[in-house]
Coordinates of C-alpha atoms and ligand atoms in Angstrom, one line a residue:
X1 CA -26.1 -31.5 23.1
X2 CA -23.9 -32.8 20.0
X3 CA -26.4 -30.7 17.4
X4 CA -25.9 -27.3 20.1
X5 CA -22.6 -27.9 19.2
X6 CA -22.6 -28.2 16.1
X7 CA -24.8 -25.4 15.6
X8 CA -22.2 -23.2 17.2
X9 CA -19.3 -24.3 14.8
X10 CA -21.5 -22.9 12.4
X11 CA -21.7 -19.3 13.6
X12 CA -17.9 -19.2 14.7
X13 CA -17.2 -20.0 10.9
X14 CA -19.8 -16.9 9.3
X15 CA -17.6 -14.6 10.6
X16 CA -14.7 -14.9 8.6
X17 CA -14.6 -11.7 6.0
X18 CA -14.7 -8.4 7.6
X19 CA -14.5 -5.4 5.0
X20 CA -13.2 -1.6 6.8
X21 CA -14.6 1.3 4.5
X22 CA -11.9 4.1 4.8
X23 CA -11.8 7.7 3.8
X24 CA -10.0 6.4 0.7
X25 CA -11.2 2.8 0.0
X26 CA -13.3 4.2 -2.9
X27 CA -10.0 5.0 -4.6
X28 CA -8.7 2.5 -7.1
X29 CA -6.6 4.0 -9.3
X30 CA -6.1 7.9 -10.9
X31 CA -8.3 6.9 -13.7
X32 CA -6.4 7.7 -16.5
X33 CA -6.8 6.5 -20.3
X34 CA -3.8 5.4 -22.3
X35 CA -2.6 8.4 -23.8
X36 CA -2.8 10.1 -19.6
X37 CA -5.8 12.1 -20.4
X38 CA -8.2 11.7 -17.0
X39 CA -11.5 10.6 -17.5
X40 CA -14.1 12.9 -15.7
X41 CA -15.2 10.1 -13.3
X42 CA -12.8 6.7 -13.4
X43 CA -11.8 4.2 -10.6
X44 CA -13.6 6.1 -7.8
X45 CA -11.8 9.6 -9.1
X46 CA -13.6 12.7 -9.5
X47 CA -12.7 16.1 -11.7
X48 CA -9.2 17.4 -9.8
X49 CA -8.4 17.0 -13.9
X50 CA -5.3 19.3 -14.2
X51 CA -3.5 17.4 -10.9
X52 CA -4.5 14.3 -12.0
X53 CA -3.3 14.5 -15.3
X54 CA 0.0 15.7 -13.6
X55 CA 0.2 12.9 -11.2
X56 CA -0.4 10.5 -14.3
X57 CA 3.3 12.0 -15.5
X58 CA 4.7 11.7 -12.7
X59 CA 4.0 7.9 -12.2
X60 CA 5.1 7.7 -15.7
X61 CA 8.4 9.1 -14.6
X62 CA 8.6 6.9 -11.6
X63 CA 7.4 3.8 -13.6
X64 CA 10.6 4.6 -16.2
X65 CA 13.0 3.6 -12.8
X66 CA 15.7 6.0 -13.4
X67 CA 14.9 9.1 -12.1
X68 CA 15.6 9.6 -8.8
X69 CA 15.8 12.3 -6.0
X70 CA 12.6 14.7 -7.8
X71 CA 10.2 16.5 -5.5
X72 CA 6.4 16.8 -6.2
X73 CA 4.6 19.1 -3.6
X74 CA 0.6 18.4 -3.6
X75 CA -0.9 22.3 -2.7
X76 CA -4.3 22.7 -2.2
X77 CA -6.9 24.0 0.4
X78 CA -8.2 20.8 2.7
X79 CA -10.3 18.4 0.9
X80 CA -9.3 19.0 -2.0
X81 CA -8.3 15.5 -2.9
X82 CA -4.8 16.0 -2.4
X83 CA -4.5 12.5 -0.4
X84 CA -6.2 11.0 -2.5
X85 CA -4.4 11.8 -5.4
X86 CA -1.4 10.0 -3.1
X87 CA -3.0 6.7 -2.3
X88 CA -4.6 6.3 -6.3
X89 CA -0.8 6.6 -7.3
X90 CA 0.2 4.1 -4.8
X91 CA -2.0 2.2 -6.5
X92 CA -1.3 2.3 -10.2
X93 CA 2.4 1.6 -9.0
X94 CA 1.8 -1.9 -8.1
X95 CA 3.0 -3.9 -5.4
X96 CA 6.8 -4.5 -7.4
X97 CA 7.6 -0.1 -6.8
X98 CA 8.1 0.4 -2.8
X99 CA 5.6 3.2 -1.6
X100 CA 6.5 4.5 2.0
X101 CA 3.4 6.9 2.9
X102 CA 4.0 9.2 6.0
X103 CA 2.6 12.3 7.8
X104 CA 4.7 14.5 9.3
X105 CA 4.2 14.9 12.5
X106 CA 5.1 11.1 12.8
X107 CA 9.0 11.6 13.1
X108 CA 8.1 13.4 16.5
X109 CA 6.5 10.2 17.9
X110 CA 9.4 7.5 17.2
X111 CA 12.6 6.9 19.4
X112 CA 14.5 7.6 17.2
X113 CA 16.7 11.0 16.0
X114 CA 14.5 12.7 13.8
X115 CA 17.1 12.3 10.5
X116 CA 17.7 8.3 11.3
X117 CA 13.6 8.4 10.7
X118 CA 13.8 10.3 7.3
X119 CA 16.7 8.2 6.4
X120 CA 14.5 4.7 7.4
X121 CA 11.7 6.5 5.5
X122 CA 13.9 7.1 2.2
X123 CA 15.4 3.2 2.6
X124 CA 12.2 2.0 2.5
X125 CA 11.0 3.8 -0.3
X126 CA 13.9 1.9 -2.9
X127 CA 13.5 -1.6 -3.6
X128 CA 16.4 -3.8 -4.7
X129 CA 15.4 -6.5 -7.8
X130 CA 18.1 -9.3 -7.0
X131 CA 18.2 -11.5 -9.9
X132 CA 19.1 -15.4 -9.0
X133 CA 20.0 -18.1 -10.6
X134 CA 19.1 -21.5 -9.5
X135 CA 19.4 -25.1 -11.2
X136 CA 16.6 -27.1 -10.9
X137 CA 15.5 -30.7 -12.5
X138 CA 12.4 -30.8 -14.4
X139 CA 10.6 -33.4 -16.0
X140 CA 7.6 -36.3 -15.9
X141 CA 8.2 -39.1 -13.3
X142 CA 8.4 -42.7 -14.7
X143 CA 8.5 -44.0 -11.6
X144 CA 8.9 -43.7 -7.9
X145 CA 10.9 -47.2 -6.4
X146 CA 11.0 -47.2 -2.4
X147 CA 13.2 -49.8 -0.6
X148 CA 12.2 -49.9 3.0
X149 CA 14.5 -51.7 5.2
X150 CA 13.9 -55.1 5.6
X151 CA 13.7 -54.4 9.9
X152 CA 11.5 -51.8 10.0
X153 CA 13.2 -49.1 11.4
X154 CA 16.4 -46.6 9.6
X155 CA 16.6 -44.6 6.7
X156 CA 14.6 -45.5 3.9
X157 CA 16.5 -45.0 0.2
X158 CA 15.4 -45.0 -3.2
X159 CA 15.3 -44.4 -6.5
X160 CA 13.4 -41.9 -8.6
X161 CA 13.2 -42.0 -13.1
X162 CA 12.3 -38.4 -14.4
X163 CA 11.9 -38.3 -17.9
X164 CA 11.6 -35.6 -20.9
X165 CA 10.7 -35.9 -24.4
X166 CA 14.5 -36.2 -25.2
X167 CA 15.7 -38.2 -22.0
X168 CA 15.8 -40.0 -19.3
X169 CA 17.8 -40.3 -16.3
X170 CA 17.1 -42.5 -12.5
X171 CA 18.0 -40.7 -9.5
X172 CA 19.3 -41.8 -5.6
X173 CA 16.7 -40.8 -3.5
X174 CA 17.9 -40.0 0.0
X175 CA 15.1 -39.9 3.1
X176 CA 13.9 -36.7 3.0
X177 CA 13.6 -36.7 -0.9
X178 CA 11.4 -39.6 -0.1
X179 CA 9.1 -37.8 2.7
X180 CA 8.4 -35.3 0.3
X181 CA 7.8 -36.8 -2.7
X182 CA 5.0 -38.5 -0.1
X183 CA 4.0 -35.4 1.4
X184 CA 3.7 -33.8 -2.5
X185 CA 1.8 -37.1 -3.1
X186 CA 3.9 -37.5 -6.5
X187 CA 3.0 -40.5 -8.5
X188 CA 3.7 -41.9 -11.8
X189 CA 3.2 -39.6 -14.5
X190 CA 3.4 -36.1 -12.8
X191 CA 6.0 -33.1 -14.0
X192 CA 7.5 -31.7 -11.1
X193 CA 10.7 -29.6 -10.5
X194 CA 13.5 -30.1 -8.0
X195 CA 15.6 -26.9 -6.9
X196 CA 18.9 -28.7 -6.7
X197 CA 19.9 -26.6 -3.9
X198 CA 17.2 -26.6 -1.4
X199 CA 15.8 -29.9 -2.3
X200 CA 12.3 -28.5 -2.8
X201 CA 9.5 -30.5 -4.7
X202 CA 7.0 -28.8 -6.3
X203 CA 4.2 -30.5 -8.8
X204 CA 3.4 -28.7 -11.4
X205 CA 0.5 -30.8 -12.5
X206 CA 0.2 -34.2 -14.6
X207 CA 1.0 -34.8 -18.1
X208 CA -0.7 -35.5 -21.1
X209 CA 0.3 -38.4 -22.0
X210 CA -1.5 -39.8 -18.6
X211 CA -4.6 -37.9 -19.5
X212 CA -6.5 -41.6 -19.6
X213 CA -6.0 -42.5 -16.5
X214 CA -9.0 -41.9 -14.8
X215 CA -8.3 -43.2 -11.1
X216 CA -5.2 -40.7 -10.9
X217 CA -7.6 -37.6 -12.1
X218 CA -9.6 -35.4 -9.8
X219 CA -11.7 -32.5 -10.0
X220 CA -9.0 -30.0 -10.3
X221 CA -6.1 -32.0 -11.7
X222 CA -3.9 -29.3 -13.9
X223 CA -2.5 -30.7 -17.1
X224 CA 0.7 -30.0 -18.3
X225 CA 3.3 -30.6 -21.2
X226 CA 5.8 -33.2 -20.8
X227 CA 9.1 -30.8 -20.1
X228 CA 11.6 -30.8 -23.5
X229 CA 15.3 -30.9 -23.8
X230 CA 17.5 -31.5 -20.5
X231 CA 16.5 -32.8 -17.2
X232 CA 18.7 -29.9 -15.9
X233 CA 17.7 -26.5 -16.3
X234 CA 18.9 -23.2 -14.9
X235 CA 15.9 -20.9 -13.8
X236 CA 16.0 -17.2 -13.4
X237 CA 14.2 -16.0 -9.8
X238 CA 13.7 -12.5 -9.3
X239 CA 12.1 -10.9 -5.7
X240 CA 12.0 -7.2 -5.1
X241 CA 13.1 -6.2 -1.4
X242 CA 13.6 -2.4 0.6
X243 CA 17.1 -1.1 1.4
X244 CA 15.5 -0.7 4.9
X245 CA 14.6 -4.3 4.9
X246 CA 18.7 -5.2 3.5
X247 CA 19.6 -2.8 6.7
X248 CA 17.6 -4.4 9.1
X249 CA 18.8 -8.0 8.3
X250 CA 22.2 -6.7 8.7
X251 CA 22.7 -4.8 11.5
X252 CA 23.7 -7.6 14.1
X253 CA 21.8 -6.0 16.8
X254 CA 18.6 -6.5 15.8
X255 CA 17.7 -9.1 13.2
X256 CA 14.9 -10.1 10.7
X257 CA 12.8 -10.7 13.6
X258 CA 12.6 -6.3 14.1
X259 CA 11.2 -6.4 10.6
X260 CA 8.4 -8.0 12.3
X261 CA 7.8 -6.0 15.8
X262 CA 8.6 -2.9 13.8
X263 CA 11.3 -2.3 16.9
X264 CA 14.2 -1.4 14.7
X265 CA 15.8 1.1 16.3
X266 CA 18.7 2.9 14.9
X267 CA 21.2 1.9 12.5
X268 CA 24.5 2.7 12.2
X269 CA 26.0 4.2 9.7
X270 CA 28.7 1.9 8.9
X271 CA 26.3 -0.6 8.3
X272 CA 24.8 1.3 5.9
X273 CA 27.8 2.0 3.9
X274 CA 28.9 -1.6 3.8
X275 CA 25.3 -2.4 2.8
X276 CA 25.5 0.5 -0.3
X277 CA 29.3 -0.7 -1.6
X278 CA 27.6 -4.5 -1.7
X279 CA 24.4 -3.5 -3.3
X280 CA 26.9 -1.2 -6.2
X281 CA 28.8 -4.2 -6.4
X282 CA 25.8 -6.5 -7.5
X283 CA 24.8 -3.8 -9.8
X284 CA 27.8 -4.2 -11.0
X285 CA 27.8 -7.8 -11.7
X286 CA 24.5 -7.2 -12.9
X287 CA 22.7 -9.5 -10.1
X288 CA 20.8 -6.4 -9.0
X289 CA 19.0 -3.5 -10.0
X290 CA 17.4 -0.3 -8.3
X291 CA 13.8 -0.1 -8.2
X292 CA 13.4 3.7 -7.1
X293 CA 10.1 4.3 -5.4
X294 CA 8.4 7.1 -3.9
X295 CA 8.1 8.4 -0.5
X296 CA 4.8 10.0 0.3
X297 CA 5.1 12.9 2.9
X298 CA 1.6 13.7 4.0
X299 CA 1.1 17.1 6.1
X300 CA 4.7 18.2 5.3
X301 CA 4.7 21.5 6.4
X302 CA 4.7 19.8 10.4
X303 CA 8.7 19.4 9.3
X304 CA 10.9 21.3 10.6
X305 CA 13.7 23.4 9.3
X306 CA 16.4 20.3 10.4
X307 CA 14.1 17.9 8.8
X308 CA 13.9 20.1 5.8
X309 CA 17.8 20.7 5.0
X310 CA 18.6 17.2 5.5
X311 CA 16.2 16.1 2.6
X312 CA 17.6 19.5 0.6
X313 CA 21.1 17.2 0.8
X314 CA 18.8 13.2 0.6
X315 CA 17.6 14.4 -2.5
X316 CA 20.7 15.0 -4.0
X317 CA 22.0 11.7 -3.4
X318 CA 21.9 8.9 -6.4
X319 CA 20.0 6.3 -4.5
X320 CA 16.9 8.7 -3.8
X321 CA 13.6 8.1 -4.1
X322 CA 10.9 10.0 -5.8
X323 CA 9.4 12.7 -2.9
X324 CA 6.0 13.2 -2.9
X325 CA 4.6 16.1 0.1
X326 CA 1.0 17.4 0.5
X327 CA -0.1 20.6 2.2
X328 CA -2.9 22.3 3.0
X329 CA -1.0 25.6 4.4
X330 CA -0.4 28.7 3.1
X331 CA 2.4 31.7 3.9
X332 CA 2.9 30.4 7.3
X333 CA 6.4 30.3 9.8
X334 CA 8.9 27.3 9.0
X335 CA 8.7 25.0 12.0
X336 CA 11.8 25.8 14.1
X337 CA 12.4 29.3 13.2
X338 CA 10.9 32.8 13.0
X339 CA 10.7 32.8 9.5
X340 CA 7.3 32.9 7.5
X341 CA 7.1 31.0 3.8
X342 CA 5.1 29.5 1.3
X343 CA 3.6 26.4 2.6
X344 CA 6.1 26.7 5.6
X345 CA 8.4 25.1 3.4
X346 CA 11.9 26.9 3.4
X347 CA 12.3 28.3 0.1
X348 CA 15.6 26.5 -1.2
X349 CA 13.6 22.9 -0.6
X350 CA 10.5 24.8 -2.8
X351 CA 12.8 25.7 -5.4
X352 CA 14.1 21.8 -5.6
X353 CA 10.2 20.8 -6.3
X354 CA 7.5 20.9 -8.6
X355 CA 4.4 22.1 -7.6
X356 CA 0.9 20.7 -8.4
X357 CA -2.4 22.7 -6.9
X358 CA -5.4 21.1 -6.1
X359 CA -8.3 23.3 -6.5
X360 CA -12.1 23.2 -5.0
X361 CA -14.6 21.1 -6.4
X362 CA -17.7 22.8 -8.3
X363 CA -20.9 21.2 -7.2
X364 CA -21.4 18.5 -10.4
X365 CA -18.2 16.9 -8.7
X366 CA -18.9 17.0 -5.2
X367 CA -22.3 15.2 -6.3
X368 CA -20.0 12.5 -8.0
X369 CA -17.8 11.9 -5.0
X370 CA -20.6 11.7 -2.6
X371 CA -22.4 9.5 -5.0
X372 CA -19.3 7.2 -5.0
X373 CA -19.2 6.9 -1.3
X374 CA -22.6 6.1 -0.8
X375 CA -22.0 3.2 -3.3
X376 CA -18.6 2.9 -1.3
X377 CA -21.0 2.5 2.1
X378 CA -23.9 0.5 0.8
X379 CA -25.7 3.3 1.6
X380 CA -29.2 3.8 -0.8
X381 CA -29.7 7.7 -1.4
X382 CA -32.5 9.2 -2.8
X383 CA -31.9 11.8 -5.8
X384 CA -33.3 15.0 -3.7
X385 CA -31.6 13.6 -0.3
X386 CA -28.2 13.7 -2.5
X387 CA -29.1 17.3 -4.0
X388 CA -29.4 18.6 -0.5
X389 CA -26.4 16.7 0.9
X390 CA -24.5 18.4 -2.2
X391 CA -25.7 21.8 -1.2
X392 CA -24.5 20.8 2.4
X393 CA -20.7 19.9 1.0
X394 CA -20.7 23.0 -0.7
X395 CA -21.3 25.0 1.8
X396 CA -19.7 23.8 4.8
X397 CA -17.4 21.0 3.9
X398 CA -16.9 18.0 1.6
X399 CA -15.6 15.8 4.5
X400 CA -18.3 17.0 6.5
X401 CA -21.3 16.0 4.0
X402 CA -19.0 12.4 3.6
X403 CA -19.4 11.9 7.2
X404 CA -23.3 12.6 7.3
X405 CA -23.7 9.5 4.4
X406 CA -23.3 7.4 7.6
X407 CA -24.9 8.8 10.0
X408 CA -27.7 9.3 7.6
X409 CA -28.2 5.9 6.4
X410 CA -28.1 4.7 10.1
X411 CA -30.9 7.2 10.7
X412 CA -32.7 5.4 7.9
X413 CA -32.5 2.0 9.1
X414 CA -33.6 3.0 12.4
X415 CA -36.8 4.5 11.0
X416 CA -36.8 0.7 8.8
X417 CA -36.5 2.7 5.9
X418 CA -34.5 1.4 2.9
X419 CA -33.1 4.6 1.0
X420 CA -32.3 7.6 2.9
X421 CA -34.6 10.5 2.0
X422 CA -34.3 14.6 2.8
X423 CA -35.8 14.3 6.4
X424 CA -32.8 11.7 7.1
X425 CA -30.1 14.3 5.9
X426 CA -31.9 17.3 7.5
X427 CA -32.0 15.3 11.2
X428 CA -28.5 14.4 11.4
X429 CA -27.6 17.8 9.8
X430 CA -29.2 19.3 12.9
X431 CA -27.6 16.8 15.2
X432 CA -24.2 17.1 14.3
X433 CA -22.6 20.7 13.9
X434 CA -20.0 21.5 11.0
X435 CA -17.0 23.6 11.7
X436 CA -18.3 26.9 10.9
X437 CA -21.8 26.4 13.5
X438 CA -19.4 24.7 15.9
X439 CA -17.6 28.1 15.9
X440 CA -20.8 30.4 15.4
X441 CA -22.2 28.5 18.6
X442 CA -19.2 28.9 20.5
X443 CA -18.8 32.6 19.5
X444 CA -22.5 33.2 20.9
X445 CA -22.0 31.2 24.5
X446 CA -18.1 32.0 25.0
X447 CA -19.0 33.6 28.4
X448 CA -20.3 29.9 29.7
X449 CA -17.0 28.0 28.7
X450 CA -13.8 27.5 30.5
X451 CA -10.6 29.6 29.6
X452 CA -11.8 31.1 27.1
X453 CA -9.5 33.5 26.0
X454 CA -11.9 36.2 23.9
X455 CA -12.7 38.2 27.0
X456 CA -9.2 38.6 28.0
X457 CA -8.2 39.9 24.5
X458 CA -11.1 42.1 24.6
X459 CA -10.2 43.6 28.0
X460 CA -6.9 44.3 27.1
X461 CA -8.6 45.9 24.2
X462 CA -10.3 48.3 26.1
X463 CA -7.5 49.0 28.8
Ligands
LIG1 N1 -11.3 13.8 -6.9 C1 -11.8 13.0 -5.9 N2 -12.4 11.8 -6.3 C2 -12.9 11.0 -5.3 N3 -12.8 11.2 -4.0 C3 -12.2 12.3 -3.6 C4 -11.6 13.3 -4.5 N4 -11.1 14.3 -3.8 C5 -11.3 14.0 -2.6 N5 -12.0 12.8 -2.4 C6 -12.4 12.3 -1.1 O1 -12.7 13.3 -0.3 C7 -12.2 13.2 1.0 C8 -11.2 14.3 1.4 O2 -10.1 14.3 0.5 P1 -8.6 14.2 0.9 O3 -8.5 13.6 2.2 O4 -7.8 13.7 -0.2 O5 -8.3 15.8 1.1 P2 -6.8 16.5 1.3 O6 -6.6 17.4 0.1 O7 -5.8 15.5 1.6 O8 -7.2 17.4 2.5 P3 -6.2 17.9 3.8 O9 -5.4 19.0 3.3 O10 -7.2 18.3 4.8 O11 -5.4 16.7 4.1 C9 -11.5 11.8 1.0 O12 -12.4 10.9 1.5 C10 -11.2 11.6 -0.4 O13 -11.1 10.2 -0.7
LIG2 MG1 -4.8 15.0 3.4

């Protein structure tokens, strides 16, 4: 009975690192040398040489933090790479530049007006470095004295000797100075720091001097320089947060906690304004700076013509982010109106953006990518199995021939194969349609399927 059990810890504990491949998880970067030239195959990027080398200046710009409020559009026909291009710059930015990445069509879904969405969006997209100052006492303990009371029970008190190369100074210990010293385990001869103002106790590791004393030493004890100068010190702390994140905390009717749920809401305006006239003041005093980031608007042309003249005016202002949009359309009407344009993107909001195109791949790169995502998938390919999936991306799609890795390799493993050969790729070829056989099939059988709208079109044709 007890081993069952134990046996059964066991499996619970195997499963504890589950990996998600995603259309993008090959993507680690734009693969760019120093000088921005792209190499031809780097950090999961393929070819796409002209936009990538573009997107390499534009990070530049955005790394440089003080341009604000420029538009990139990403054109290009679907699967060109244009998202991709998006999350290897999200990348390369780091975790310190906020990246907000959107579609569209999302500002439809949320309860919320459709600007107060773009406006969240934007907020979220400009980070705020808030520079601190804290005191804090630093140096190597001499020694740790502990009075208990004589009864038992009350506070205990205390006294603590911290020591540099220069001095040394005993300090009151109070109760909770003396549960965490305890709970930091903090002995004779450690370096530790103190923030004055929280009380906090963190051991940086032991010092030198003790380096003899064996019985005090584990496995993994860090050592460390006994600190010089004054016990005192003031040390500068720097974290990066979102205007959003400033505005949420703020506005009294939701709290931190909607940072969490997501649940935010709207918020007002005023608060906003307050929040803007505090954050210029810190600038001012030089306890903050701007970090502006970019906003990543996927699928842009399912805006419409509100959503684009309200980031005509968003763009304009001085805490703005750097726009990025992606299309895929061409001359096509302007959501909300009657009017056809390039991209469906009114033309006064085109004028206000650079444009990068994205161009189809020739077949030597669509045998790259594919290679890449079958390394991406685990997925063992022979050389002739990946010729013919090649020929497959080229002709119907490269998304499509992606998809088939899968489904291939699963094939494969049925069959207890171990690397996916031509008759894999040509049975799932057959099994699943692409677009264009989808359509040729439904074009042939139209008359079986419901509403279908051909035969009414070809009536009134005839009438
Ligand atoms: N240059 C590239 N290097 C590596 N992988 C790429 C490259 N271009 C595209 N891909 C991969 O091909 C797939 C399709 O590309 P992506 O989704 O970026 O196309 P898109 O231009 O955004 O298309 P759409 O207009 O339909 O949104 C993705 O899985 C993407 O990661
Ligand atoms: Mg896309």
């Amino acid at each position: 009975m007890a081993a069952a059990a134990a046996v059964k810890v066991q499996e619970v504990r195997e499963v504890t690192r589950i990996e998600r491949i995603g259309a993008h998880s090959h993507i680690r970067g734009l693969g760019l040398d120093d000088g921005l030239e792209p190499r031809h195959v780097s950090q999961g990027m393929v070819g796409q040489l002209t936009a990538r080398r573009a997107a390499g200046v534009v990070l530049e710009m955005i790394k440089e933090g003080k341009i604000a409020g420029r538009a990139i559009l990403l054109a290009g026909q679907p699967g060109t790479g244009k998202t991709a291009i998006a999350m290897a710059m999200a990348q390369a930015l780091g975790i310190d530049t906020p990246f907000t990445s959107m579609a569209g069509s999302e500002i439809y879904s949320l309860e919320m007006s459709k600007t107060e969405a773009l406006t969240q969006a934007i907020r979220k997209s400009i980070g705020v470095r808030i520079k601190e100052e804290t005191e804090i006492i630093e140096g190597e303990v001499v020694e740790i004295q502990v009075d208990r009371p004589a009864t038992g029970v009350g506070a205990k008190v205390g006294k603590l000797t911290l020591k540099t190369t220069e001095m040394e100074t005993i300090y009151d210990l109070g109760n909770k100075m003396i549960e965490s010293l305890m709970k930091e385990k903090v002995q004779a001869g450690d370096v530790v720091t103190i923030d004055k103002a929280t009380g906090k106790i963190s051991r940086l590791g032991r010092s030198f001097t003790r380096a003899r004393d064996y019985d005090a030493t584990g496995p993994q004890t860090r050592f460390v320089q006994c600190p010089e100068g004054e016990l005192q010190k003031r040390k500068e702390v720097v974290h990066t947060v979102t205007l959003h994140e400033i505005d949420v905390i703020n506005s009294r009717t939701h709290g931190f906690l909607a940072l969490f749920s997501g649940d935010t809401g709207e918020i007002k305006a005023e608060v906003r304004e307050q929040i803007n006239a505090k954050v210029a003041e810190w600038r001012e005093e030089g306890k903050a700076e701007i970090v502006p980031g970019v906003l990543f608007i996927d699928e842009v042309h399912m805006l419409d013509i509100e959503c684009f003249s309200f980031l005509n005016r968003a763009l304009e202002n001085e805490m703005a982010p750097v726009v990025i949009m992606a299309t895929n359309r061409g001359i096509t009407r302007i959501r909300g109106t009657n009017y056809k344009s390039p991209h469906g993107i009114p033309i006064d909001l085109l004028d206000r953006m650079v444009i990068v195109s994205t161009s189809p791949y020739q077949e030597k790169d669509l045998k790259e990518i594919l290679k890449i995502r079958c390394e991406e998938e685990d997925c063992e390919m022979s050389d002739d199995a990946l010729t013919v999936l090649t020929r497959i991306a080229l002709e119907t799609s490269l998304r499509y021939a992606i998809q088939l890795i899968t489904t291939a390799s699963l094939v494969c493993r049925k069959r207890k194969g171990n690397e996916v050969n031509i008759e894999d790729v040509k049975r799932v070829y057959s099994l699943f349609l692409d677009e264009s056989r989808s359509t040729q099939f439904l074009k042939e059988y139209q008359d079986e399927f419901m509403f279908n709208e051909m035969e009414e079109e070809l009536m009134e044709g005839a009438a």
